[in-house]
Short mmCIF file of C-alpha atoms and ligand atoms in Angstrom, two decimals:
data_model
loop_
_atom_site.label_atom_id
_atom_site.label_comp_id
_atom_site.label_asym_id
_atom_site.label_seq_id
_atom_site.Cartn_x
_atom_site.Cartn_y
_atom_site.Cartn_z
CA MET A 1 -2.92 6.23 31.87
CA ASN A 2 -6.88 5.11 32.56
CA MET A 3 -7.66 1.62 31.33
CA PRO A 4 -10.50 2.14 28.80
CA ASP A 5 -13.51 -0.35 28.95
CA MET A 6 -12.70 -2.85 26.12
CA THR A 7 -15.64 -5.45 27.45
CA VAL A 8 -17.76 -5.06 24.24
CA PHE A 9 -15.15 -5.45 21.85
CA ALA A 10 -13.51 -8.54 23.78
CA GLU A 11 -16.92 -10.34 24.29
CA THR A 12 -18.75 -9.59 20.78
CA GLU A 13 -16.05 -8.83 18.18
CA SER A 14 -14.60 -11.86 16.71
CA ASN A 15 -11.21 -13.12 17.69
CA VAL A 16 -9.92 -11.98 14.11
CA ARG A 17 -9.75 -8.35 15.32
CA GLY A 18 -6.11 -7.15 15.02
CA TYR A 19 -5.12 -3.46 15.21
CA CYS A 20 -7.09 -2.92 18.23
CA ARG A 21 -4.68 -5.29 20.12
CA SER A 22 -1.61 -3.15 19.27
CA TRP A 23 -3.46 0.06 20.28
CA PRO A 24 -5.70 -1.17 23.32
CA THR A 25 -7.64 2.19 23.42
CA VAL A 26 -11.19 3.43 22.10
CA PHE A 27 -10.59 6.20 19.52
CA THR A 28 -13.15 8.93 19.22
CA THR A 29 -11.90 11.86 16.70
CA ALA A 30 -9.04 12.36 14.38
CA SER A 31 -7.57 15.47 12.46
CA GLY A 32 -4.74 15.79 10.34
CA SER A 33 -1.70 13.36 11.92
CA TRP A 34 -3.42 13.13 15.26
CA LEU A 35 -6.33 10.69 16.69
CA GLN A 36 -7.79 11.18 20.05
CA ASP A 37 -9.11 8.49 22.37
CA GLU A 38 -11.93 8.94 24.78
CA SER A 39 -9.99 9.76 27.87
CA GLY A 40 -8.83 12.87 25.60
CA ARG A 41 -5.28 11.19 25.14
CA GLU A 42 -3.77 12.22 21.81
CA TYR A 43 -1.70 10.09 19.66
CA LEU A 44 0.51 10.64 16.81
CA ASP A 45 -0.18 8.57 13.72
CA PHE A 46 2.80 6.88 12.07
CA PHE A 47 0.42 4.07 10.43
CA ALA A 48 -2.32 6.35 8.57
CA GLY A 49 -4.80 3.85 8.20
CA ALA A 50 -2.00 1.32 6.53
CA GLY A 51 -1.82 3.89 4.01
CA ALA A 52 -5.28 4.81 3.41
CA LEU A 53 -4.90 8.28 4.91
CA ASN A 54 -1.96 9.56 2.76
CA TYR A 55 -3.63 13.26 3.16
CA GLY A 56 -4.26 12.84 7.07
CA HIS A 57 -7.49 12.09 8.95
CA ASN A 58 -10.36 14.48 8.20
CA ASN A 59 -8.28 16.32 5.69
CA PRO A 60 -10.37 19.88 5.65
CA VAL A 61 -10.07 20.26 2.00
CA LEU A 62 -11.53 17.08 1.21
CA LYS A 63 -14.22 17.37 4.23
CA GLN A 64 -15.82 20.46 2.82
CA ALA A 65 -16.11 19.07 -0.57
CA LEU A 66 -17.62 15.91 1.02
CA LEU A 67 -19.86 17.95 3.20
CA ASP A 68 -21.03 19.90 0.17
CA TYR A 69 -21.81 16.95 -2.04
CA ILE A 70 -23.80 15.10 1.01
CA ALA A 71 -25.65 18.38 1.40
CA SER A 72 -26.78 18.71 -2.04
CA ASP A 73 -28.06 15.25 -2.09
CA GLY A 74 -25.39 14.22 -4.38
CA ILE A 75 -25.75 10.03 -5.11
CA THR A 76 -24.19 8.04 -2.31
CA HIS A 77 -24.60 4.42 -3.70
CA GLY A 78 -24.37 4.28 -7.61
CA LEU A 79 -23.64 0.78 -8.57
CA ASP A 80 -21.73 1.42 -11.69
CA MET A 81 -24.34 3.92 -13.07
CA SER A 82 -23.03 6.93 -14.61
CA THR A 83 -22.84 10.01 -12.25
CA THR A 84 -21.76 13.42 -12.28
CA ALA A 85 -19.36 12.38 -9.34
CA LYS A 86 -17.73 9.67 -11.55
CA ARG A 87 -17.56 11.65 -14.78
CA ASP A 88 -15.57 14.51 -12.93
CA LEU A 89 -13.19 11.78 -11.34
CA LEU A 90 -12.55 10.06 -14.77
CA GLU A 91 -11.99 13.44 -16.35
CA THR A 92 -9.34 14.26 -13.49
CA LEU A 93 -7.84 10.83 -13.86
CA ARG A 94 -7.18 11.77 -17.43
CA THR A 95 -6.12 15.28 -16.85
CA LYS A 96 -4.23 15.32 -13.63
CA LEU A 97 -2.81 11.75 -13.68
CA PHE A 98 -2.50 10.15 -16.93
CA ALA A 99 -1.92 12.88 -19.40
CA PRO A 100 1.17 14.41 -17.45
CA ARG A 101 3.03 11.05 -17.02
CA GLY A 102 2.16 9.78 -20.92
CA LEU A 103 0.00 7.21 -19.66
CA ASP A 104 -3.19 5.91 -21.56
CA TYR A 105 -5.11 3.54 -19.28
CA LYS A 106 -8.66 2.19 -19.12
CA VAL A 107 -10.18 2.62 -15.75
CA GLN A 108 -12.06 -0.30 -14.07
CA PHE A 109 -13.97 0.07 -10.69
CA PRO A 110 -13.87 -2.95 -8.86
CA GLY A 111 -15.19 -3.55 -5.24
CA PRO A 112 -13.40 -1.05 -2.96
CA THR A 113 -10.76 -2.85 -1.16
CA GLY A 114 -7.17 -3.60 -2.28
CA ALA A 115 -7.71 -7.41 -2.60
CA ASN A 116 -10.82 -6.49 -4.73
CA ALA A 117 -8.46 -4.71 -7.28
CA VAL A 118 -5.96 -7.49 -7.10
CA GLU A 119 -8.57 -10.03 -7.68
CA ALA A 120 -9.81 -8.19 -10.67
CA ALA A 121 -6.19 -7.62 -12.22
CA LEU A 122 -5.40 -11.53 -11.83
CA LYS A 123 -8.68 -12.20 -13.74
CA LEU A 124 -8.34 -10.07 -16.33
CA ALA A 125 -4.40 -11.24 -16.85
CA ARG A 126 -6.02 -14.67 -17.25
CA LYS A 127 -8.70 -13.90 -19.56
CA VAL A 128 -6.58 -11.70 -21.71
CA THR A 129 -3.75 -14.25 -22.14
CA GLY A 130 -5.67 -17.39 -21.84
CA ARG A 131 -3.02 -18.83 -19.36
CA THR A 132 -3.73 -19.52 -15.72
CA GLU A 133 -0.01 -19.30 -14.12
CA ILE A 134 0.98 -16.07 -12.42
CA LEU A 135 4.21 -15.12 -10.90
CA ASN A 136 4.71 -13.39 -7.69
CA PHE A 137 7.70 -12.51 -5.24
CA THR A 138 8.94 -13.68 -2.00
CA ASN A 139 7.53 -11.58 0.79
CA ALA A 140 4.70 -10.33 -1.21
CA PHE A 141 1.46 -9.27 0.02
CA HIS A 142 -1.62 -8.52 -1.93
CA GLY A 143 -4.56 -9.20 0.32
CA MET A 144 -6.72 -11.91 1.83
CA THR A 145 -9.01 -13.27 -0.50
CA LEU A 146 -8.01 -16.28 -2.13
CA GLY A 147 -6.56 -15.22 -5.35
CA ALA A 148 -4.68 -12.40 -3.66
CA LEU A 149 -3.43 -14.93 -1.05
CA SER A 150 -2.15 -17.16 -3.94
CA VAL A 151 0.38 -14.58 -4.81
CA THR A 152 0.96 -13.63 -1.10
CA GLY A 153 4.10 -14.93 0.79
CA ASN A 154 3.13 -15.19 4.28
CA ALA A 155 2.71 -18.50 5.59
CA ALA A 156 0.21 -17.84 8.60
CA LYS A 157 -1.87 -15.69 6.19
CA ARG A 158 -1.78 -18.36 3.57
CA ALA A 159 -2.79 -21.03 5.94
CA GLY A 160 -6.17 -19.09 6.57
CA ALA A 161 -7.27 -19.90 3.01
CA GLY A 162 -8.34 -23.59 3.98
CA VAL A 163 -7.91 -24.79 0.54
CA PRO A 164 -4.91 -25.06 -1.51
CA LEU A 165 -3.71 -21.98 -2.91
CA GLN A 166 -2.84 -22.61 -6.55
CA HIS A 167 -1.69 -21.44 -10.15
CA ALA A 168 1.07 -19.11 -8.54
CA THR A 169 4.97 -19.43 -8.37
CA SER A 170 7.07 -17.51 -6.03
CA MET A 171 10.09 -15.90 -7.49
CA PRO A 172 12.91 -14.13 -5.93
CA TYR A 173 12.29 -10.34 -5.00
CA ASP A 174 15.20 -7.81 -5.52
CA GLY A 175 17.85 -8.58 -2.81
CA TYR A 176 16.01 -11.92 -1.78
CA LEU A 177 19.39 -14.13 -2.86
CA SER A 178 22.01 -11.51 -2.94
CA ASP A 179 22.60 -7.66 -3.26
CA ASP A 180 23.40 -8.21 -6.71
CA ASP A 181 20.31 -7.20 -8.73
CA ASP A 182 20.94 -9.58 -11.67
CA ASP A 183 20.99 -12.84 -9.17
CA SER A 184 17.08 -12.78 -8.68
CA PHE A 185 16.41 -12.71 -12.55
CA ARG A 186 18.99 -15.52 -13.51
CA TRP A 187 16.59 -17.97 -11.81
CA MET A 188 13.50 -16.21 -13.30
CA GLU A 189 15.05 -16.16 -16.75
CA ARG A 190 16.36 -19.68 -16.69
CA VAL A 191 12.99 -21.39 -15.80
CA LEU A 192 10.83 -19.06 -18.17
CA ASP A 193 13.07 -19.78 -20.96
CA ASP A 194 13.53 -23.54 -20.45
CA THR A 195 10.55 -25.65 -21.61
CA SER A 196 11.46 -28.44 -19.26
CA SER A 197 11.88 -26.39 -16.24
CA GLY A 198 8.21 -27.29 -15.19
CA LEU A 199 6.85 -23.76 -14.79
CA ASP A 200 4.05 -23.32 -17.30
CA ARG A 201 4.13 -19.98 -19.33
CA PRO A 202 2.50 -17.55 -16.79
CA ALA A 203 -0.35 -14.99 -17.67
CA ALA A 204 1.13 -12.20 -15.56
CA VAL A 205 3.87 -11.18 -12.87
CA ILE A 206 2.32 -9.27 -9.78
CA VAL A 207 4.83 -7.06 -8.07
CA GLU A 208 5.18 -4.43 -5.42
CA THR A 209 7.76 -1.74 -6.00
CA VAL A 210 8.26 -1.31 -2.15
CA GLN A 211 6.95 -4.41 -0.29
CA GLY A 212 5.25 -2.77 2.65
CA GLU A 213 3.88 -5.62 4.42
CA GLY A 214 6.82 -7.56 3.74
CA GLY A 215 9.26 -5.53 5.76
CA VAL A 216 10.01 -2.32 3.51
CA ASN A 217 11.73 -4.34 0.95
CA LEU A 218 12.84 -1.89 -1.96
CA ALA A 219 13.12 -2.88 -5.63
CA SER A 220 15.66 -0.81 -7.35
CA ALA A 221 14.77 1.07 -10.50
CA GLN A 222 17.08 -0.89 -12.41
CA TRP A 223 15.46 -4.20 -10.95
CA LEU A 224 11.98 -3.08 -12.23
CA ARG A 225 12.98 -2.17 -15.54
CA GLN A 226 14.72 -5.27 -15.91
CA LEU A 227 11.70 -7.01 -14.90
CA SER A 228 9.57 -5.03 -17.07
CA ASP A 229 11.92 -6.00 -20.10
CA LEU A 230 11.84 -9.41 -19.29
CA CYS A 231 8.12 -9.56 -19.25
CA ALA A 232 7.70 -7.72 -22.29
CA ALA A 233 9.97 -9.85 -24.35
CA ARG A 234 7.71 -12.97 -23.32
CA GLU A 235 4.34 -11.29 -23.74
CA ILE A 236 3.85 -11.91 -20.00
CA LEU A 237 1.57 -8.76 -18.34
CA LEU A 238 3.17 -6.84 -15.76
CA ILE A 239 0.68 -5.91 -12.88
CA VAL A 240 2.13 -3.61 -10.50
CA ASP A 241 0.37 -3.47 -7.13
CA ASP A 242 0.30 0.07 -6.04
CA VAL A 243 -2.39 -0.39 -3.39
CA GLN A 244 0.06 0.69 -0.45
CA MET A 245 3.00 2.63 -2.49
CA GLY A 246 0.93 4.47 -4.84
CA CYS A 247 -1.00 7.83 -4.06
CA GLY A 248 2.57 9.36 -3.37
CA ARG A 249 3.56 7.46 -0.59
CA THR A 250 7.19 6.79 -2.17
CA GLY A 251 7.22 10.53 -3.76
CA PRO A 252 5.64 10.36 -7.12
CA PHE A 253 1.91 9.39 -7.47
CA PHE A 254 2.67 6.18 -8.81
CA SER A 255 5.74 4.33 -7.24
CA PHE A 256 6.85 2.81 -10.73
CA GLU A 257 7.44 6.06 -12.09
CA VAL A 258 11.01 6.19 -10.44
CA ALA A 259 11.75 3.25 -12.63
CA GLY A 260 10.41 5.10 -16.20
CA ILE A 261 8.35 1.72 -16.65
CA THR A 262 4.65 1.47 -17.94
CA PRO A 263 2.85 -1.68 -16.36
CA ASP A 264 0.06 -3.15 -18.11
CA ILE A 265 -2.12 -3.26 -15.33
CA VAL A 266 -1.98 -1.03 -12.14
CA THR A 267 -4.21 -1.66 -8.79
CA LEU A 268 -4.82 1.01 -6.59
CA SER A 269 -6.81 1.38 -3.27
CA LYS A 270 -6.11 2.80 0.22
CA SER A 271 -5.55 6.39 -0.25
CA ILE A 272 -7.05 6.72 -3.96
CA GLY A 273 -10.40 7.76 -2.19
CA GLY A 274 -8.43 10.41 -0.55
CA TYR A 275 -10.29 10.90 2.63
CA GLY A 276 -10.03 7.29 3.90
CA LEU A 277 -13.23 6.44 2.16
CA PRO A 278 -13.33 2.88 0.49
CA MET A 279 -12.54 3.02 -3.13
CA ALA A 280 -10.38 0.89 -5.56
CA LEU A 281 -9.14 1.16 -9.25
CA VAL A 282 -7.64 -1.20 -11.65
CA LEU A 283 -5.96 0.73 -14.58
CA PHE A 284 -4.79 -1.14 -17.56
CA LYS A 285 -3.80 -0.57 -21.14
CA PRO A 286 -6.68 -0.13 -23.56
CA GLU A 287 -5.93 -3.18 -25.69
CA LEU A 288 -6.44 -5.23 -22.67
CA ASP A 289 -10.06 -4.25 -21.90
CA VAL A 290 -11.54 -7.60 -23.04
CA TRP A 291 -14.21 -7.69 -20.26
CA ALA A 292 -17.64 -8.45 -21.25
CA PRO A 293 -20.18 -5.96 -19.91
CA GLY A 294 -20.92 -6.81 -16.36
CA GLU A 295 -18.35 -10.01 -16.24
CA HIS A 296 -16.80 -8.75 -12.91
CA ASN A 297 -19.35 -6.80 -11.15
CA GLY A 298 -20.07 -5.94 -7.55
CA THR A 299 -22.69 -3.74 -5.66
CA PHE A 300 -20.29 -1.64 -3.92
CA ARG A 301 -18.25 -0.18 -7.09
CA GLY A 302 -19.84 3.01 -7.22
CA ASN A 303 -19.15 4.61 -3.91
CA ASN A 304 -19.69 8.20 -5.16
CA PRO A 305 -18.61 10.40 -1.94
CA SER A 306 -15.25 8.64 -2.45
CA PHE A 307 -15.05 9.76 -6.17
CA VAL A 308 -15.63 13.35 -5.02
CA THR A 309 -12.94 13.11 -2.35
CA ALA A 310 -10.71 11.25 -4.75
CA ARG A 311 -11.16 13.95 -7.37
CA VAL A 312 -10.63 16.76 -4.93
CA ALA A 313 -7.47 15.12 -3.54
CA LEU A 314 -6.01 14.76 -7.29
CA GLU A 315 -6.66 18.27 -8.04
CA HIS A 316 -5.37 19.93 -4.71
CA TYR A 317 -2.31 17.87 -4.49
CA TRP A 318 -1.44 16.73 -7.95
CA SER A 319 -1.82 19.61 -10.10
CA ASP A 320 2.03 20.21 -9.42
CA PHE A 321 5.20 18.39 -7.85
CA THR A 322 4.75 20.29 -4.23
CA LEU A 323 3.47 17.17 -2.48
CA GLU A 324 5.94 14.73 -4.16
CA ALA A 325 8.90 17.03 -3.29
CA ALA A 326 7.93 17.56 0.12
CA THR A 327 7.44 13.69 0.43
CA LEU A 328 11.08 13.13 -0.88
CA GLU A 329 12.31 15.70 1.76
CA LYS A 330 10.50 14.53 4.70
CA GLY A 331 11.44 11.04 3.64
CA ASP A 332 15.12 11.88 3.77
CA ARG A 333 14.32 13.70 7.22
CA VAL A 334 13.10 10.37 8.64
CA GLN A 335 15.76 8.34 7.23
CA SER A 336 18.58 10.31 8.68
CA ALA A 337 16.99 10.16 12.07
CA LEU A 338 16.38 6.61 12.10
CA THR A 339 20.08 5.95 10.72
CA THR A 340 21.19 7.82 13.90
CA ILE A 341 19.13 5.68 16.16
CA ALA A 342 20.08 2.37 14.23
CA SER A 343 23.68 3.50 14.90
CA ASN A 344 23.16 3.57 18.55
CA PHE A 345 22.28 -0.19 19.04
CA ASP A 346 24.02 -3.52 17.55
CA GLY A 347 22.03 -5.37 14.69
CA MET A 348 19.99 -2.72 13.31
CA SER A 349 19.66 -1.58 10.06
CA THR A 350 16.99 1.04 8.01
CA ARG A 351 15.35 0.88 4.77
CA GLY A 352 12.68 2.77 2.72
CA ARG A 353 11.95 5.11 0.19
CA GLY A 354 9.95 8.35 0.51
CA LEU A 355 7.46 8.21 3.42
CA VAL A 356 7.53 4.36 4.01
CA GLN A 357 10.69 3.83 6.25
CA GLY A 358 11.63 0.87 8.23
CA LEU A 359 13.85 0.27 11.27
CA VAL A 360 14.87 -3.29 10.89
CA PHE A 361 15.99 -5.26 14.16
CA ASP A 362 18.10 -8.42 14.04
CA ASP A 363 16.17 -9.38 17.31
CA ALA A 364 12.51 -9.29 15.97
CA SER A 365 10.90 -9.52 19.24
CA LEU A 366 12.01 -6.21 20.19
CA ALA A 367 10.39 -4.46 17.28
CA ALA A 368 6.94 -5.11 18.82
CA LYS A 369 8.21 -4.10 22.08
CA VAL A 370 9.46 -0.64 20.83
CA CYS A 371 5.85 -0.18 18.88
CA LYS A 372 4.13 -1.05 22.39
CA THR A 373 6.46 1.42 24.50
CA ALA A 374 5.64 4.08 21.59
CA PHE A 375 1.90 3.58 21.87
CA GLU A 376 2.19 4.29 25.86
CA ARG A 377 4.20 7.35 24.82
CA GLY A 378 1.36 8.54 22.27
CA LEU A 379 2.65 7.23 18.97
CA LEU A 380 1.13 4.69 16.62
CA LEU A 381 3.38 2.60 14.82
CA GLU A 382 3.31 -1.00 13.40
CA THR A 383 5.48 -3.92 12.68
CA ALA A 384 6.00 -5.52 9.27
CA GLY A 385 8.17 -8.36 7.62
CA PRO A 386 7.95 -12.22 7.88
CA GLU A 387 9.01 -12.39 11.38
CA ASP A 388 7.61 -8.61 12.26
CA GLU A 389 10.99 -7.40 12.79
CA VAL A 390 10.72 -4.33 10.81
CA VAL A 391 9.26 -1.05 12.67
CA LYS A 392 7.33 0.32 9.82
CA LEU A 393 6.94 4.23 9.60
CA LEU A 394 3.93 5.17 7.37
CA PRO A 395 3.04 8.75 8.59
CA PRO A 396 0.35 10.79 6.40
CA LEU A 397 2.04 12.82 3.65
CA THR A 398 0.73 15.78 4.84
CA ILE A 399 2.58 15.51 8.25
CA THR A 400 4.47 18.32 9.33
CA ASN A 401 8.34 18.36 10.20
CA ALA A 402 7.53 19.36 13.63
CA GLU A 403 5.12 16.51 14.21
CA LEU A 404 7.79 14.16 12.46
CA ASP A 405 10.40 15.32 14.85
CA HIS A 406 8.08 14.66 17.57
CA GLY A 407 7.17 11.25 16.55
CA LEU A 408 10.66 10.26 15.95
CA GLU A 409 11.75 11.57 19.34
CA ILE A 410 9.08 9.20 20.68
CA LEU A 411 10.61 6.41 18.71
CA SER A 412 14.08 7.12 19.75
CA GLY A 413 12.89 7.36 23.62
CA SER A 414 11.05 4.05 23.02
CA MET A 415 14.37 2.33 21.62
CA ASP A 416 16.33 3.72 24.77
CA SER A 417 13.86 2.27 26.98
CA VAL A 418 13.35 -1.18 25.50
CA CYS A 419 16.86 -1.80 24.53
CA ALA A 420 18.67 -0.13 27.28
CA GLY A 421 21.33 -2.81 28.27
CA ARG A 422 20.41 -5.18 25.73
CA GLY A 423 22.56 -3.89 22.92
CA CYS A 424 19.93 -4.73 20.47
N1 LIG B 501 -1.79 -5.13 -1.90
C1 LIG B 501 -1.07 -4.30 -1.11
C2 LIG B 501 0.23 -4.17 -1.86
C3 LIG B 501 -1.59 -4.22 0.10
O1 LIG B 501 -0.45 -3.55 0.73
C4 LIG B 501 -2.59 -4.51 0.70
C5 LIG B 501 -3.20 -4.04 2.13
N2 LIG B 501 -2.12 -4.03 3.00
C6 LIG B 501 -3.61 -5.05 -0.08
C7 LIG B 501 -3.15 -5.20 -1.50
C8 LIG B 501 -4.88 -5.55 0.29
O2 LIG B 501 -5.75 -4.41 0.27
P1 LIG B 501 -7.04 -4.41 1.45
O3 LIG B 501 -6.41 -4.93 2.72
O4 LIG B 501 -7.57 -3.28 1.00
O5 LIG B 501 -7.80 -5.68 0.77
#
C-alpha cells in the first residue's frame, strides 16, 4: 500500500480532525457505495457519511437533477426567501411524506446541521411550554452545540463544552437498567409525578428511537409507545431526533413509524438533502408554531440545491414501499451474517434495525482494531458506543446484496485476523 502524503493535513488542519485518522488516505472520487483514493484504491463504504448518504455517493438520479438546476442558474443561496425549489420541496413533503402517513406538520428550515435542528427544537419546546427543563436519555447523542450537548450523554464530548451544561436530566433508555421495558419508566414516572422528587416539570423529552452514536441501542416499539403516552398524559412535548435514523435508515422513512406514534417535534438532517448536501428540518404540530417571524434565523437555511435533491430523493425513493422493504431485507441479511460472525467468538453479540447494525465486543479495544484491519482491506467502518465497543454498520440503503456480502466478508476476515487466538 503506497503511503499517501498527509503533511498538509497534519501541519495545517486542526487537531480536532477525527475521521481522517481512522481512514488515513486521501480520497478523490466516489460513486454509489464506493470511494476511491488518490492511489486508485477502492473502498467499500459501510459508514455512508455517518448516515448522510443513504442514497449513496453521487447518486445519478439526484446528480442529474442537481446538474440541471445549476445549469439553469437556479438559486443557490436563498436565505429563507421563497423560491421555486423550496415550493416544490414543501409540496413534495406534504404529498409524499406527510399525507400518506397521516401527519400534519409545519416545516422549519434551521441551519443545515443536525445540531442546528436540535437547538431549534429545544428552543421551540421551551417557548411553547414556558418551561426550561428537558429530559434526555442515557447514551444519547444530539450534537456538539451547547444545547445539543446538554442532552448528550458522552462525558468526553460534554467536557468540551467548557461551561456547565444545564437544564437537562438524563433518564434510563430502554434496556439501560434491565431487559424489562417497564423498568426504565418506573423511575421516570415516579420522579415526574412526585412533587418532592427535585425534578422540575420538563418542557420536553428528546429521544432517538435507535441510538446510533450511543452504540446501536434499540428502543422497542412498545417502549416508544409508553414514552409517548407518558409525555401526552403530562403535557410534556415529545421530540424524536431522527437526524441519523430518519430517511429510511431503519426501514420506514421515519424511524418512529414502527411504534405508530406521532411525535410533537421531529428533527431531520443528514440524508434529508438526499445527495449529501447540507440541509436540516424541524417538523412540528401546527399548534406548536409559536415562533415570531425571524425569531430563529440564520444565513444558511436556504441551501436551494439541497432542496432540489431532497425533493427528487423523496419522489424517487418514497413514492412507494420498495426502498423500505429492500432496507428491511438487507438488514436481515446483515444481521444473519453478523450473528454467524459473533457466534464464532466469545463475548460478542449483535443488535440493529434495518440498515443500522452493530457488532458488540466485550473487549472494546478489539472493535477499533477490527475497523483498522477492515480499512486496510478496503472497507470503511466506524465504532460507536460509550467505550467505542461496537462496530457500527451503516451502508448506503442503495447498496447491492453483492456489495453487502463483499463488505461482510472483509469484516469476517478482519475479525479472524484480529481475534485469532484471543477468543474475543
Ligand atoms: N442527532 C443525532 C441523532 C445524530 O446522530 C447527530 C450526528 N451524529 C446529530 C444529532 C448531530 O448532527 P450534526 O453532526 O449534523 O450536527
